[in-house]
PDB file of C-alpha atoms in Angstrom:
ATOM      1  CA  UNK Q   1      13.338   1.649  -5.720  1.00  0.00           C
ATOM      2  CA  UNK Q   2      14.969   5.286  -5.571  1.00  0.00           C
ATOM      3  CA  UNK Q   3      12.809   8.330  -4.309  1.00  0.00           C
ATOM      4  CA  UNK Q   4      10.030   8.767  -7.286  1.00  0.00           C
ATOM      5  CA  UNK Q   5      10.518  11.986  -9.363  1.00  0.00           C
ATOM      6  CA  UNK Q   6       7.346  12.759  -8.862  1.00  0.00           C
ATOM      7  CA  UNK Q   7       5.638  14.202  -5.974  1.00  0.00           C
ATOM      8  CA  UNK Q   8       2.508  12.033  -4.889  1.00  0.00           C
ATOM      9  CA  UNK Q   9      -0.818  14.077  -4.905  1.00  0.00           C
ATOM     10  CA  UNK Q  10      -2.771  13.182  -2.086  1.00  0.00           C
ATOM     11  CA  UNK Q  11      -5.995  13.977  -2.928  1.00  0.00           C
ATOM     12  CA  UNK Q  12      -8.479  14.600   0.499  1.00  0.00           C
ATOM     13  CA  UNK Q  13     -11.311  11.982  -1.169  1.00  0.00           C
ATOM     14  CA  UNK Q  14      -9.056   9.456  -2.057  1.00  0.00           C
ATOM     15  CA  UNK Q  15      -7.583   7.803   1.615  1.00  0.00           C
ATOM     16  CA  UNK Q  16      -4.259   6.420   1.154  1.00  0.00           C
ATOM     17  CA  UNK Q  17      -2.339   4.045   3.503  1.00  0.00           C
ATOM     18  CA  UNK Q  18       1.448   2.558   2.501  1.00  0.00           C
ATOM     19  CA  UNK Q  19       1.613  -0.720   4.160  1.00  0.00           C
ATOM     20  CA  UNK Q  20       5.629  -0.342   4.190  1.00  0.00           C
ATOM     21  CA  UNK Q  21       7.671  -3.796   5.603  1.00  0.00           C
ATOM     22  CA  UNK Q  22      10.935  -6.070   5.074  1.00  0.00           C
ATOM     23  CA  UNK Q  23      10.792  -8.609   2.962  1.00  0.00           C
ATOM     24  CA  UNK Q  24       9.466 -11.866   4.789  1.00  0.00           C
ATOM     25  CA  UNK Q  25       7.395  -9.702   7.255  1.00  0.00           C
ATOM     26  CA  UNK Q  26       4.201 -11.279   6.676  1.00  0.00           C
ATOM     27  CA  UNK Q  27       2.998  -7.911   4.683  1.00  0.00           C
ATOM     28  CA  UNK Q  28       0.072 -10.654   2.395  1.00  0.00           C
ATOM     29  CA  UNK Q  29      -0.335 -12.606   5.155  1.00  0.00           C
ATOM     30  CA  UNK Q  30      -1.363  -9.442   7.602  1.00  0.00           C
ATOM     31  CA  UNK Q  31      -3.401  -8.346   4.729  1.00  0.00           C
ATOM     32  CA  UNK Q  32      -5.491 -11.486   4.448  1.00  0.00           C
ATOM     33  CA  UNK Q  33      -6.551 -11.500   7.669  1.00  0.00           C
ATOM     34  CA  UNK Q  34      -7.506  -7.732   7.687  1.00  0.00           C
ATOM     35  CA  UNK Q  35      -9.039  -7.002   4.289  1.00  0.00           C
ATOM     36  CA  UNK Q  36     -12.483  -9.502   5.507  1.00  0.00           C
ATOM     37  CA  UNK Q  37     -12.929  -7.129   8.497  1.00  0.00           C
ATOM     38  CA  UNK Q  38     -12.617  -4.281   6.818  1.00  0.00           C
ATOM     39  CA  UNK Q  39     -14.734  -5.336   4.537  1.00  0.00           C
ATOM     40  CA  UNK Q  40     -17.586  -6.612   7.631  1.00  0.00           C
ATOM     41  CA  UNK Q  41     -17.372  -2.904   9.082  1.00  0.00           C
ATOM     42  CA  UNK Q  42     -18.608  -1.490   5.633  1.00  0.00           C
ATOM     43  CA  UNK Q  43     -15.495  -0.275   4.392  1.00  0.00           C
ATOM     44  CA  UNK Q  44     -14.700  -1.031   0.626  1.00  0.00           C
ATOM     45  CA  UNK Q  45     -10.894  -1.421   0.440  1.00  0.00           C
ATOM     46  CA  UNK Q  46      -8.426  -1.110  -3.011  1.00  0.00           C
ATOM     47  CA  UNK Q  47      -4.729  -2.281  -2.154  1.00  0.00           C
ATOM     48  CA  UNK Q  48      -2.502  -1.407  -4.744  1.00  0.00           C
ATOM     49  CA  UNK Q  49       0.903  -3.991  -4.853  1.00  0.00           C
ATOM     50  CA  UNK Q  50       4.134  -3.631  -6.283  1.00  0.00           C
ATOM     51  CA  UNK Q  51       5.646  -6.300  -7.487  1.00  0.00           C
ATOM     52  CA  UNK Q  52       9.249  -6.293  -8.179  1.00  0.00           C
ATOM     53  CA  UNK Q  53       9.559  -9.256 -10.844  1.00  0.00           C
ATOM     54  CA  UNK Q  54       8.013  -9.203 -14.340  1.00  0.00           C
ATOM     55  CA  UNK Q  55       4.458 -10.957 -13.491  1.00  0.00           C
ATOM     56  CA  UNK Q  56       2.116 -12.299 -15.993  1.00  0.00           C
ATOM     57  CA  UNK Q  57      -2.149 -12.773 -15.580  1.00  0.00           C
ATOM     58  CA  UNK Q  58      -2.971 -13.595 -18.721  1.00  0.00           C
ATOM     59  CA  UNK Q  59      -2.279 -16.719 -20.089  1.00  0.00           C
ATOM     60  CA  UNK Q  60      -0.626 -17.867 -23.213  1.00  0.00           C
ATOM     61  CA  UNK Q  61      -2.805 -18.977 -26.133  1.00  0.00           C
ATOM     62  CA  UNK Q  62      -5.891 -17.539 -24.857  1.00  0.00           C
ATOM     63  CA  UNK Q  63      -7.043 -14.662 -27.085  1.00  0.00           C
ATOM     64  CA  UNK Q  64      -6.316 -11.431 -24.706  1.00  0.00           C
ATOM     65  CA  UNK Q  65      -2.841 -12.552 -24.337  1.00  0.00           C
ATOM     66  CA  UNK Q  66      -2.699 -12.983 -28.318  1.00  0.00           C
ATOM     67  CA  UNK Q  67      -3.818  -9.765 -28.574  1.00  0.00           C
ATOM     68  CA  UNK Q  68      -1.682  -8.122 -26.037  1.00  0.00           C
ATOM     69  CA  UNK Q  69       1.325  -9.703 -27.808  1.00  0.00           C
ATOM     70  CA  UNK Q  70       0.314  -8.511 -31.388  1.00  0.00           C
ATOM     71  CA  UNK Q  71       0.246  -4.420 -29.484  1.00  0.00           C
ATOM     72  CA  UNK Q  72      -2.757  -3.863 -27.790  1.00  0.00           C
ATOM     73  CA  UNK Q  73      -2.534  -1.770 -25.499  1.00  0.00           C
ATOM     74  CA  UNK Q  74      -4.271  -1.706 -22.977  1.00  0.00           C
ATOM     75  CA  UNK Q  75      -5.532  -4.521 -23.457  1.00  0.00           C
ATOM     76  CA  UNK Q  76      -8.953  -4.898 -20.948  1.00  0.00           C
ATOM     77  CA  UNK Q  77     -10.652  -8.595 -20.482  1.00  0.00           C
ATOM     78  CA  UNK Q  78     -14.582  -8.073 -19.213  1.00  0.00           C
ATOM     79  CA  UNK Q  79     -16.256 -10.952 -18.055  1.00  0.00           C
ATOM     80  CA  UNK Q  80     -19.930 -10.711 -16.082  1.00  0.00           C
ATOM     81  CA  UNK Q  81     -17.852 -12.094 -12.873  1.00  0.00           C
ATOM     82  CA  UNK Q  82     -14.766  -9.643 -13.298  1.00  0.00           C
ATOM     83  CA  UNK Q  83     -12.267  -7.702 -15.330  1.00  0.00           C
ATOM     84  CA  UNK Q  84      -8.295  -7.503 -16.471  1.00  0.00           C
ATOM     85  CA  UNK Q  85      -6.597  -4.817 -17.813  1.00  0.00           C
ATOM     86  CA  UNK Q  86      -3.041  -5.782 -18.978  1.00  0.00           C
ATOM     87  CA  UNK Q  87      -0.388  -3.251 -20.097  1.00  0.00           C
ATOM     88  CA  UNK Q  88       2.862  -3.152 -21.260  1.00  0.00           C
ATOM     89  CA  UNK Q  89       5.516  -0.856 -19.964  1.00  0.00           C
ATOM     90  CA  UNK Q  90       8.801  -1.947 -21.054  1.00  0.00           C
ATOM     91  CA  UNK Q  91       9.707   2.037 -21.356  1.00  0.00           C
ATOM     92  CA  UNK Q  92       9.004   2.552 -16.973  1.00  0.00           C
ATOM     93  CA  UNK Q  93      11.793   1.731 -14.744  1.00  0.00           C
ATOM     94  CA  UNK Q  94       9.140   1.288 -11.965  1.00  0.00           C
ATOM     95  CA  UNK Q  95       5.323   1.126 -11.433  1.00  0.00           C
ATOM     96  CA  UNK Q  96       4.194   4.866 -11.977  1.00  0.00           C
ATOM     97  CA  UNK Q  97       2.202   4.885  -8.819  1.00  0.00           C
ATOM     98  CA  UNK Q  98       0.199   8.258  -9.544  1.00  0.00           C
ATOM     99  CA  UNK Q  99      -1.326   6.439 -12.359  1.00  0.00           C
ATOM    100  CA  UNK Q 100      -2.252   3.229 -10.528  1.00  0.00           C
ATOM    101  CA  UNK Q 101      -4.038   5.456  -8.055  1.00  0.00           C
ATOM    102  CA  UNK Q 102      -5.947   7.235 -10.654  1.00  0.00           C
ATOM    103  CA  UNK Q 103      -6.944   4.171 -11.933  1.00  0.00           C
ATOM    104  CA  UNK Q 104      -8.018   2.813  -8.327  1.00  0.00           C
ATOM    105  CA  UNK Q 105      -9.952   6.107  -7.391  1.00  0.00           C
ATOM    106  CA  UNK Q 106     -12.297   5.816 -10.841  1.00  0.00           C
ATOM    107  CA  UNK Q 107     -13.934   2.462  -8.567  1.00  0.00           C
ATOM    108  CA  UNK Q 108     -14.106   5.201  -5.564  1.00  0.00           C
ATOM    109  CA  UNK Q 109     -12.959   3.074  -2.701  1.00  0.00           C
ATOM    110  CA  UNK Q 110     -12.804   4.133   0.623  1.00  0.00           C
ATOM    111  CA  UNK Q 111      -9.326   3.500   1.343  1.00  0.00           C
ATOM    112  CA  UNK Q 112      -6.235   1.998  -0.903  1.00  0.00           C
ATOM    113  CA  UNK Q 113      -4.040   0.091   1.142  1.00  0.00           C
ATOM    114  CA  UNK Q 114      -0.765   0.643  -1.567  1.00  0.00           C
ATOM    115  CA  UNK Q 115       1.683  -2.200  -0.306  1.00  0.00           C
ATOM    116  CA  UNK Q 116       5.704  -2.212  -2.083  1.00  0.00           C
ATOM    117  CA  UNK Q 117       6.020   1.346  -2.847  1.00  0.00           C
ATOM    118  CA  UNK Q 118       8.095   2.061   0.622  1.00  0.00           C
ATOM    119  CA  UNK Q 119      10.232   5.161  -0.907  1.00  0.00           C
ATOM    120  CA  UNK Q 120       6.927   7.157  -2.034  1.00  0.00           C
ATOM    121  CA  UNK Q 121       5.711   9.808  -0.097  1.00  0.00           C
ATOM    122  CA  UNK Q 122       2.949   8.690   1.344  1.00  0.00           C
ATOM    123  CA  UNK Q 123       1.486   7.929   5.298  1.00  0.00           C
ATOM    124  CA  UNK Q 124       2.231   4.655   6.349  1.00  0.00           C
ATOM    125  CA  UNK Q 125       2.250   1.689   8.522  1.00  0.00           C
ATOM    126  CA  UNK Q 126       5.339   0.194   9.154  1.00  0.00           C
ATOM    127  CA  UNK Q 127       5.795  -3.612  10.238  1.00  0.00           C
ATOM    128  CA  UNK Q 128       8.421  -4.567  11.995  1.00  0.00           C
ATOM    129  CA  UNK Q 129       9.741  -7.933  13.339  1.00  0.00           C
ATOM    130  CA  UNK Q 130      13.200  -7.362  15.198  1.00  0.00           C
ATOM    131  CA  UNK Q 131      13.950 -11.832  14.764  1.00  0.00           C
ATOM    132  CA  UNK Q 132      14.248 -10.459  11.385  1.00  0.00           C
ATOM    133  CA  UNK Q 133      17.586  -8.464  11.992  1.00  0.00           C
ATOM    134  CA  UNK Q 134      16.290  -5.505   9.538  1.00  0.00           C
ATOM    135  CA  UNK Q 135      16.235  -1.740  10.485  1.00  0.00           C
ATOM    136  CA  UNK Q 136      13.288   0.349  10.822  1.00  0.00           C
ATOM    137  CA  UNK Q 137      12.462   2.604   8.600  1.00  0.00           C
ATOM    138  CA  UNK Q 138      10.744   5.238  10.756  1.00  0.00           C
ATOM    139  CA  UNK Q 139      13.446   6.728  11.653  1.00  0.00           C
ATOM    140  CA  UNK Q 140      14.634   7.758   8.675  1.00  0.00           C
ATOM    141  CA  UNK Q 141      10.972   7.980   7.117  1.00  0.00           C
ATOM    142  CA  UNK Q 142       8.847  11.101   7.944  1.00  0.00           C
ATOM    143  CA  UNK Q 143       5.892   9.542   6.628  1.00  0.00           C
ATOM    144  CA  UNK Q 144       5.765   6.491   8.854  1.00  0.00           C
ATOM    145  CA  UNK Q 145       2.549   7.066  11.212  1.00  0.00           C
ATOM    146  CA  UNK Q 146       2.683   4.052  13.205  1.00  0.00           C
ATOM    147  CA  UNK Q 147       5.152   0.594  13.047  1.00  0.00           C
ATOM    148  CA  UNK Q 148       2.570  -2.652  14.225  1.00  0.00           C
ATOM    149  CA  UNK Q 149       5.131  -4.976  15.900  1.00  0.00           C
ATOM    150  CA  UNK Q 150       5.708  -7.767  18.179  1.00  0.00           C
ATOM    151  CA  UNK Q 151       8.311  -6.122  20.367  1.00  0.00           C
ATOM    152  CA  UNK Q 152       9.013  -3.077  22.323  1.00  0.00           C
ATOM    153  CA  UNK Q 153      10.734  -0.189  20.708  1.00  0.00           C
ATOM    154  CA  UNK Q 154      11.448   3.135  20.503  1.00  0.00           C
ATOM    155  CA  UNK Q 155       9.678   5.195  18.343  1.00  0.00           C
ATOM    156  CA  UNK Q 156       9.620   8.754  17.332  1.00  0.00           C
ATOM    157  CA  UNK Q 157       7.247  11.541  19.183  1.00  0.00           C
ATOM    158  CA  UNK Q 158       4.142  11.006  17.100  1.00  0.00           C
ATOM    159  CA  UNK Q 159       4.655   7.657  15.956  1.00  0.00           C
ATOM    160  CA  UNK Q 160       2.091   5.087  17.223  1.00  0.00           C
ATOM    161  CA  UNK Q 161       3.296   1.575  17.986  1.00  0.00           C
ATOM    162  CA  UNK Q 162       0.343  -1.409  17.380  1.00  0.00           C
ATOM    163  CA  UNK Q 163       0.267  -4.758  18.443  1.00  0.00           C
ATOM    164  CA  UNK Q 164       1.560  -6.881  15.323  1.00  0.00           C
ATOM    165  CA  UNK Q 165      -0.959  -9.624  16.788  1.00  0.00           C
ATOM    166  CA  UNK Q 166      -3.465  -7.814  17.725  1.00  0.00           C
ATOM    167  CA  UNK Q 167      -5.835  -8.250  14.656  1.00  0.00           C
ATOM    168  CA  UNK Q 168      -8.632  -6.653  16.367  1.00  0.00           C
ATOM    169  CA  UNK Q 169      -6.969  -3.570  17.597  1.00  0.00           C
ATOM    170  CA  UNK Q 170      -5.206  -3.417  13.626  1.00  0.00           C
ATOM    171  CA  UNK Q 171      -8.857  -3.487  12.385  1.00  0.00           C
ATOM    172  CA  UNK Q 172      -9.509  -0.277  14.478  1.00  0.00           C
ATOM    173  CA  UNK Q 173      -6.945   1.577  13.280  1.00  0.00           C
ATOM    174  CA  UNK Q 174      -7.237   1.277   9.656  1.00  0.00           C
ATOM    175  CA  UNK Q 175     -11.200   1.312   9.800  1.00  0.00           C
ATOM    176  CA  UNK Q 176     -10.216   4.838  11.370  1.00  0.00           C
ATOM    177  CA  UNK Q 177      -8.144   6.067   8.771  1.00  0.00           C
ATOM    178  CA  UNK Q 178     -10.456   7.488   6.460  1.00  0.00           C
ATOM    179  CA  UNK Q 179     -11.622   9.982   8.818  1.00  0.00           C
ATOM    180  CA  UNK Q 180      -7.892  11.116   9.829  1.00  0.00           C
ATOM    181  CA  UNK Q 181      -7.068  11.482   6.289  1.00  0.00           C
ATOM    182  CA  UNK Q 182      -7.427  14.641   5.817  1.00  0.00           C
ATOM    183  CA  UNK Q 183      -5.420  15.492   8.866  1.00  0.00           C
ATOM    184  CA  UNK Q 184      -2.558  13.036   8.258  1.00  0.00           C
ATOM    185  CA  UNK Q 185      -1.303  13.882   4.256  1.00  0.00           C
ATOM    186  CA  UNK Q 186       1.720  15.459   4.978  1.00  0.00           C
ATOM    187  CA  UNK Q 187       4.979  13.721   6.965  1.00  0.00           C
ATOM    188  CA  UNK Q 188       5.190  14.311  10.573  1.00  0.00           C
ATOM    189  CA  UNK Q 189       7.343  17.262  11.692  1.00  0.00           C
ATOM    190  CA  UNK Q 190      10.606  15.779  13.204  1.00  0.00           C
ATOM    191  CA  UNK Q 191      10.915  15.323  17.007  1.00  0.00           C
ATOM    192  CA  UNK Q 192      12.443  13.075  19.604  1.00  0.00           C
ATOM    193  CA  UNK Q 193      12.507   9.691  19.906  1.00  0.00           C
ATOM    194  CA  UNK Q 194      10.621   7.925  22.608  1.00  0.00           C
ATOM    195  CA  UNK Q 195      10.060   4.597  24.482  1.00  0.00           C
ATOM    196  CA  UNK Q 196       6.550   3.211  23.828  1.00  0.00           C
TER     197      UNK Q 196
END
């Protein structure tokens, strides 16, 4: 995805993480494991996902999806148990993601994890696997605040380096992110590169 033309507003109630990551990286997987202890320290988490394939969750034949082919749109499914709304946006060239967030921050979460929109400006945690033979973004990425790996590297001054298997010590860090929020919406200023 190119650089959005858009700038991001990142409002000081709504806290925003990127998860940013390689393909392959285990982004879900991390997720999985971290979303239930967020959720046990009281923390209600949104994660916002770009996908980068057309994606479908309605299903053919059933009545929202015939109405969402004959123009509806949006089309929103309520059910006691949960909800669906399904849009089409042949028009976009990507996922607007000012307008997913305003639709995320109407449920008033305490923190949207956004995972897939890497190029937005937006704080971030990088993951990082060197077996994988990709570069790392923070160093070309001013919004990268910390890269959660299983390997020693070095990072840039300001630029905090987690334990990609530490689950526990992962937990901490995001739990803490709403209160450094307000502190933390804007890139870090450049500086050198260290060893962590």
């Amino acid at each position: 995805m190119s650089q959005p033309v858009n700038a991001l507003s990142l409002d000081e109630h709504l806290p925003l993480l990127g998860i940013a990551a390689w393909s392959g990286t285990g982004k879900t997987t991390l997720l999985e494991a971290l979303l239930p202890r967020l959720n046990a320290r009281g923390l209600r988490v949104a994660v916002v996902k770009h996908a980068h394939h057309g994606f479908d969750v309605d299903q053919p034949g059933k009545d929202s999806h015939r109405l969402r082919q004959a123009g509806a749109s949006p089309m929103l499914v309520a059910s006691r148990a949960r909800l669906a709304l399904m849009m089409e946006t042949p028009d976009q060239d990507e996922a607007d993601l000012q307008a997913l967030l305003a639709m995320v921050a109407a449920q008033r979460p305490d923190l949207v994890l956004v995972e897939g929109f890497k190029d937005w400006p937006l704080p971030k945690l990088e993951m990082h696997r060197p077996a994988l033979g990709k570069p790392l973004r923070v160093d070309n990425d001013p919004w990268v605040r910390a890269v959660a790996t299983d390997a020693s590297l070095a990072l840039p001054e300001g630029v905090e380096c987690l334990d990609l298997n530490d689950l526990e010590a992962m937990t901490d860090w995001i739990a803490a992110w709403p209160a450094r929020w307000p502190a933390e919406r804007h890139p870090r200023p450049a500086g050198e590169v260290t060893t962590s």
